[in-house]
Short mmCIF file of C-alpha atoms in Angstrom, two decimals:
data_model
loop_
_atom_site.label_atom_id
_atom_site.label_comp_id
_atom_site.label_asym_id
_atom_site.label_seq_id
_atom_site.Cartn_x
_atom_site.Cartn_y
_atom_site.Cartn_z
CA MET A 300 -21.12 54.55 -17.36
CA ASN A 301 -21.77 55.19 -13.78
CA PHE A 302 -25.07 56.65 -12.59
CA ALA A 303 -26.02 58.57 -9.52
CA PRO A 304 -27.98 56.74 -7.06
CA GLY A 305 -31.56 56.37 -7.63
CA ALA A 306 -31.35 56.39 -11.34
CA TRP A 307 -32.96 53.24 -12.02
CA LYS A 308 -35.92 53.75 -9.81
CA TYR A 309 -36.78 56.49 -12.11
CA ALA A 310 -35.81 54.71 -15.25
CA ILE A 311 -37.33 51.33 -14.56
CA LEU A 312 -41.14 52.20 -14.97
CA PRO A 313 -40.91 53.46 -18.56
CA LEU A 314 -38.65 50.64 -19.39
CA LEU A 315 -41.05 47.92 -18.10
CA VAL A 316 -43.96 49.81 -19.87
CA ALA A 317 -42.09 49.53 -23.37
CA PRO A 318 -43.17 46.00 -24.25
CA PHE A 319 -46.71 46.44 -23.25
CA ALA A 320 -46.91 49.70 -25.33
CA LEU A 321 -46.34 47.62 -28.31
CA VAL A 322 -49.96 46.60 -27.96
CA PHE A 323 -51.07 50.13 -28.69
CA SER A 324 -48.20 51.19 -31.28
CA VAL A 325 -44.58 50.93 -32.05
CA THR A 326 -44.26 54.67 -31.40
CA ALA A 327 -45.66 54.49 -27.73
CA SER A 328 -43.23 51.72 -26.90
CA LEU A 329 -40.29 53.76 -28.51
CA LEU A 330 -41.27 56.74 -26.44
CA ALA A 331 -41.15 54.81 -23.27
CA LEU A 332 -37.72 53.52 -24.27
CA VAL A 333 -36.62 57.09 -24.98
CA ALA A 334 -38.03 58.04 -21.63
CA SER A 335 -35.86 55.45 -19.85
CA ALA A 336 -32.83 56.30 -21.64
CA GLY A 337 -33.40 59.98 -21.06
CA THR A 338 -33.78 59.54 -17.42
CA LEU A 339 -30.52 57.50 -17.19
CA ALA A 340 -28.87 60.36 -19.02
CA PHE A 341 -30.05 62.79 -16.44
CA PHE A 342 -28.43 60.66 -13.63
CA ARG A 343 -25.06 59.75 -15.52
CA ASP A 344 -22.08 60.30 -13.31
CA PRO A 345 -18.88 60.36 -15.32
CA GLU A 346 -15.29 60.45 -13.87
CA ARG A 347 -13.83 63.91 -13.53
CA THR A 348 -10.02 64.82 -13.04
CA PRO A 349 -9.58 67.98 -11.29
CA PRO A 350 -6.55 70.35 -12.54
CA PRO A 351 -3.51 70.59 -10.27
CA THR A 352 -4.44 73.86 -8.69
CA GLY A 353 -7.44 76.20 -8.31
CA VAL A 354 -11.10 76.18 -6.82
CA ILE A 355 -13.18 74.02 -9.02
CA SER A 356 -16.61 74.40 -10.09
CA PRO A 357 -19.21 72.39 -7.99
CA ALA A 358 -21.55 71.92 -10.92
CA ASP A 359 -21.91 71.56 -14.62
CA GLY A 360 -23.87 74.29 -16.23
CA THR A 361 -23.74 78.04 -17.05
CA VAL A 362 -22.64 80.85 -14.39
CA SER A 363 -26.20 82.55 -13.76
CA VAL A 364 -25.22 84.36 -10.35
CA LEU A 365 -22.08 86.28 -9.68
CA ARG A 366 -22.47 88.92 -6.96
CA GLU A 367 -21.44 90.41 -3.58
CA GLU A 368 -23.40 89.62 -0.54
CA GLY A 369 -22.07 91.68 2.43
CA ASP A 370 -18.67 90.44 2.77
CA ARG A 371 -19.33 87.29 0.65
CA VAL A 372 -19.04 86.40 -3.11
CA ARG A 373 -21.78 84.04 -4.32
CA LEU A 374 -21.35 82.14 -7.56
CA GLY A 375 -24.40 80.45 -9.01
CA VAL A 376 -24.33 77.80 -11.61
CA PHE A 377 -27.46 76.72 -13.58
CA MET A 378 -27.79 73.28 -14.70
CA ASN A 379 -29.83 72.61 -17.92
CA VAL A 380 -31.44 69.23 -18.75
CA TRP A 381 -28.58 68.11 -20.59
CA HIS A 382 -26.04 68.60 -17.79
CA VAL A 383 -24.45 66.20 -15.41
CA HIS A 384 -26.40 66.73 -12.07
CA VAL A 385 -23.76 65.29 -9.74
CA ILE A 386 -22.28 68.07 -7.61
CA ARG A 387 -18.63 67.89 -6.57
CA ALA A 388 -16.53 69.62 -3.76
CA PRO A 389 -14.66 72.79 -5.06
CA PHE A 390 -11.84 72.26 -2.49
CA ASP A 391 -10.71 70.07 0.28
CA ALA A 392 -12.63 70.73 3.49
CA THR A 393 -14.55 69.26 6.33
CA VAL A 394 -18.30 69.25 6.37
CA THR A 395 -19.63 71.17 9.26
CA ASP A 396 -23.27 71.20 8.70
CA VAL A 397 -25.92 69.71 6.20
CA GLU A 398 -29.22 71.78 6.34
CA HIS A 399 -32.31 71.04 4.43
CA VAL A 400 -34.69 74.23 3.81
CA SER A 401 -38.12 73.86 2.52
CA GLY A 402 -39.36 76.38 -0.02
CA ALA A 403 -40.84 77.04 -3.40
CA ASN A 404 -40.14 75.30 -6.82
CA ARG A 405 -39.69 78.17 -9.05
CA PRO A 406 -37.71 77.95 -12.32
CA ALA A 407 -34.07 77.97 -11.21
CA PHE A 408 -32.99 80.71 -13.74
CA SER A 409 -35.59 83.25 -12.19
CA LYS A 410 -34.93 85.72 -9.48
CA GLU A 411 -37.64 83.96 -7.33
CA SER A 412 -35.51 80.95 -7.14
CA ASP A 413 -33.60 82.37 -4.24
CA ARG A 414 -36.60 81.11 -2.14
CA ASN A 415 -36.77 77.70 -3.48
CA GLU A 416 -36.24 74.46 -1.56
CA ARG A 417 -32.59 73.90 -0.92
CA VAL A 418 -29.97 72.00 0.90
CA HIS A 419 -26.98 73.90 2.30
CA VAL A 420 -23.59 71.92 2.84
CA ARG A 421 -21.40 73.96 4.96
CA PHE A 422 -17.69 73.61 5.19
CA GLU A 423 -14.46 74.55 7.13
CA THR A 424 -11.20 74.50 5.02
CA THR A 425 -7.60 75.32 5.18
CA SER A 426 -7.32 74.73 1.33
CA PRO A 427 -4.29 76.45 -0.12
CA ASN A 428 -6.47 77.04 -3.17
CA LEU A 429 -8.21 79.90 -1.28
CA PRO A 430 -6.87 83.14 0.13
CA ALA A 431 -5.88 82.38 3.85
CA PRO A 432 -7.59 84.05 6.46
CA ALA A 433 -5.81 86.07 9.42
CA GLU A 434 -3.82 83.78 11.79
CA PRO A 435 -6.00 82.91 14.72
CA ALA A 436 -4.40 82.35 18.45
CA PRO A 437 -3.13 78.83 18.94
CA ASP A 438 -5.79 76.35 20.02
CA THR A 439 -4.05 74.60 22.86
CA THR A 440 -7.35 72.38 23.37
CA GLN A 441 -7.19 70.68 19.99
CA ASN A 442 -3.53 71.31 19.05
CA ARG A 443 -4.46 73.31 16.04
CA ASP A 444 -3.41 76.62 15.14
CA GLU A 445 -4.15 76.57 11.32
CA PRO A 446 -6.28 79.44 10.16
CA THR A 447 -9.46 78.11 8.70
CA SER A 448 -12.09 79.37 6.38
CA ASP A 449 -15.74 78.74 6.15
CA ALA A 450 -17.70 78.34 2.88
CA GLU A 451 -20.91 76.89 1.61
CA VAL A 452 -22.25 74.95 -1.53
CA THR A 453 -26.13 75.14 -1.76
CA PHE A 454 -28.27 72.65 -3.92
CA ILE A 455 -31.31 74.67 -5.09
CA ALA A 456 -34.42 72.89 -6.43
CA GLY A 457 -36.24 74.05 -9.54
CA ALA A 458 -39.44 73.68 -11.04
CA PHE A 459 -39.08 70.02 -11.86
CA ALA A 460 -36.28 69.26 -9.66
CA ARG A 461 -37.58 68.13 -6.32
CA ARG A 462 -35.34 65.58 -5.15
CA ILE A 463 -32.06 66.82 -3.60
CA HIS A 464 -29.70 63.95 -2.51
CA PRO A 465 -26.69 65.18 -0.44
CA TYR A 466 -24.12 62.22 -0.01
CA THR A 467 -22.17 63.88 3.03
CA GLU A 468 -22.96 64.67 6.59
CA ARG A 469 -21.35 66.69 9.39
CA GLY A 470 -17.88 65.67 10.20
CA ASP A 471 -17.15 64.18 6.71
CA ASP A 472 -13.73 65.07 5.31
CA VAL A 473 -13.92 65.73 1.48
CA ASP A 474 -11.40 66.13 -1.09
CA ARG A 475 -11.41 68.61 -3.95
CA GLY A 476 -13.47 66.89 -6.57
CA ASP A 477 -15.44 64.48 -4.41
CA ARG A 478 -19.05 63.80 -5.01
CA LEU A 479 -21.22 65.86 -2.66
CA GLY A 480 -24.66 64.71 -3.88
CA HIS A 481 -26.96 65.30 -6.92
CA ILE A 482 -30.21 66.91 -7.77
CA ALA A 483 -32.52 64.85 -9.59
CA PHE A 484 -33.57 66.64 -12.84
CA GLY A 485 -31.57 69.93 -12.22
CA SER A 486 -31.35 72.86 -11.52
CA ARG A 487 -28.98 75.27 -9.72
CA VAL A 488 -25.81 75.11 -7.48
CA ASP A 489 -24.43 78.03 -5.44
CA LEU A 490 -20.81 78.28 -4.14
CA LEU A 491 -20.72 81.05 -1.37
CA PHE A 492 -16.91 81.78 -0.90
CA PRO A 493 -15.13 82.65 2.23
CA PRO A 494 -14.97 86.29 3.22
CA THR A 495 -11.34 86.29 2.05
CA VAL A 496 -12.31 86.15 -1.66
CA ASP A 497 -13.19 89.26 -3.38
CA LEU A 498 -15.33 89.59 -6.61
CA GLU A 499 -12.22 90.38 -8.73
CA ASP A 500 -10.51 87.17 -7.63
CA VAL A 501 -13.08 85.01 -9.46
CA ALA A 502 -11.94 83.64 -12.81
CA VAL A 503 -15.35 83.19 -14.38
CA ASP A 504 -18.12 85.48 -15.46
CA VAL A 505 -22.02 85.18 -15.99
CA GLY A 506 -22.64 83.23 -18.93
CA ASP A 507 -19.43 81.02 -18.91
CA SER A 508 -19.81 77.26 -19.28
CA MET A 509 -18.68 75.14 -16.22
CA THR A 510 -17.66 71.48 -15.87
CA ALA A 511 -17.97 70.29 -12.19
CA GLY A 512 -14.75 69.11 -10.75
CA GLU A 513 -12.70 70.42 -13.73
CA THR A 514 -13.30 74.23 -14.37
CA VAL A 515 -11.26 76.61 -12.32
CA VAL A 516 -13.55 79.35 -10.81
CA LEU A 517 -10.80 80.77 -8.59
CA GLU A 518 -6.95 80.51 -9.19
CA SER A 519 -4.96 79.15 -6.48
CA ALA A 520 -3.02 81.56 -4.23
CA ALA A 521 0.07 79.86 -5.42
CA ASP A 522 -0.55 80.88 -8.89
CA SER A 523 -1.64 84.46 -8.13
CA GLY A 524 1.47 84.96 -5.92
CA GLY A 525 -0.64 85.30 -2.72
CA THR A 526 0.08 84.16 0.81
CA PHE A 527 -1.26 80.77 1.72
CA VAL A 528 -1.37 77.98 4.21
CA LEU A 529 -0.73 74.30 4.11
CA GLU A 530 -3.29 71.88 2.97
CA ARG A 531 -4.98 70.06 5.87
#
């Protein structure tokens, strides 16, 4: 089993304590071992195989937010303690910005969590799994005339999740299903779709169970018969 970076930093202390806890009781030693094993379980990082088409969920968990925000659609996935906490890219893209925003640590399932500490990972994408934007004027300076879309994945800390660890930085290219980072001990991940996505395009609803890197949250333009552009 693979583990996210930092797993042993949290698991080693209760593991080292376990033999000395025998001095006091077998129960105390067992509890320390359970705490160590539980910590490693939080950081497990299994391999995932994306389906052939579609935008995929960035996180394990349950859909807790699905709403329109101006000309955008936001999909929020709440991660419980038993979910994998490694976040994945929902489509092929280039990272344009990684921004850390300080804030509160409210429970991730509450409305107040919108003001929690977070990390925004912003993308530019030409993925055919998203509706294509309008054709731009040819860019002769960069020899690039493909229409691009911008999107965002946000890691949101919760009441106990105060360690957000992005793996990417500006300029990185990510493939669909690649690991973007992890949140130590929880708690919510939001996907802000490009303006070309409408609420009725989303293939999931509030309460649905998600598997990062595998659950399709938006069918590809090819499957829906729409117009789309070539992958970068």
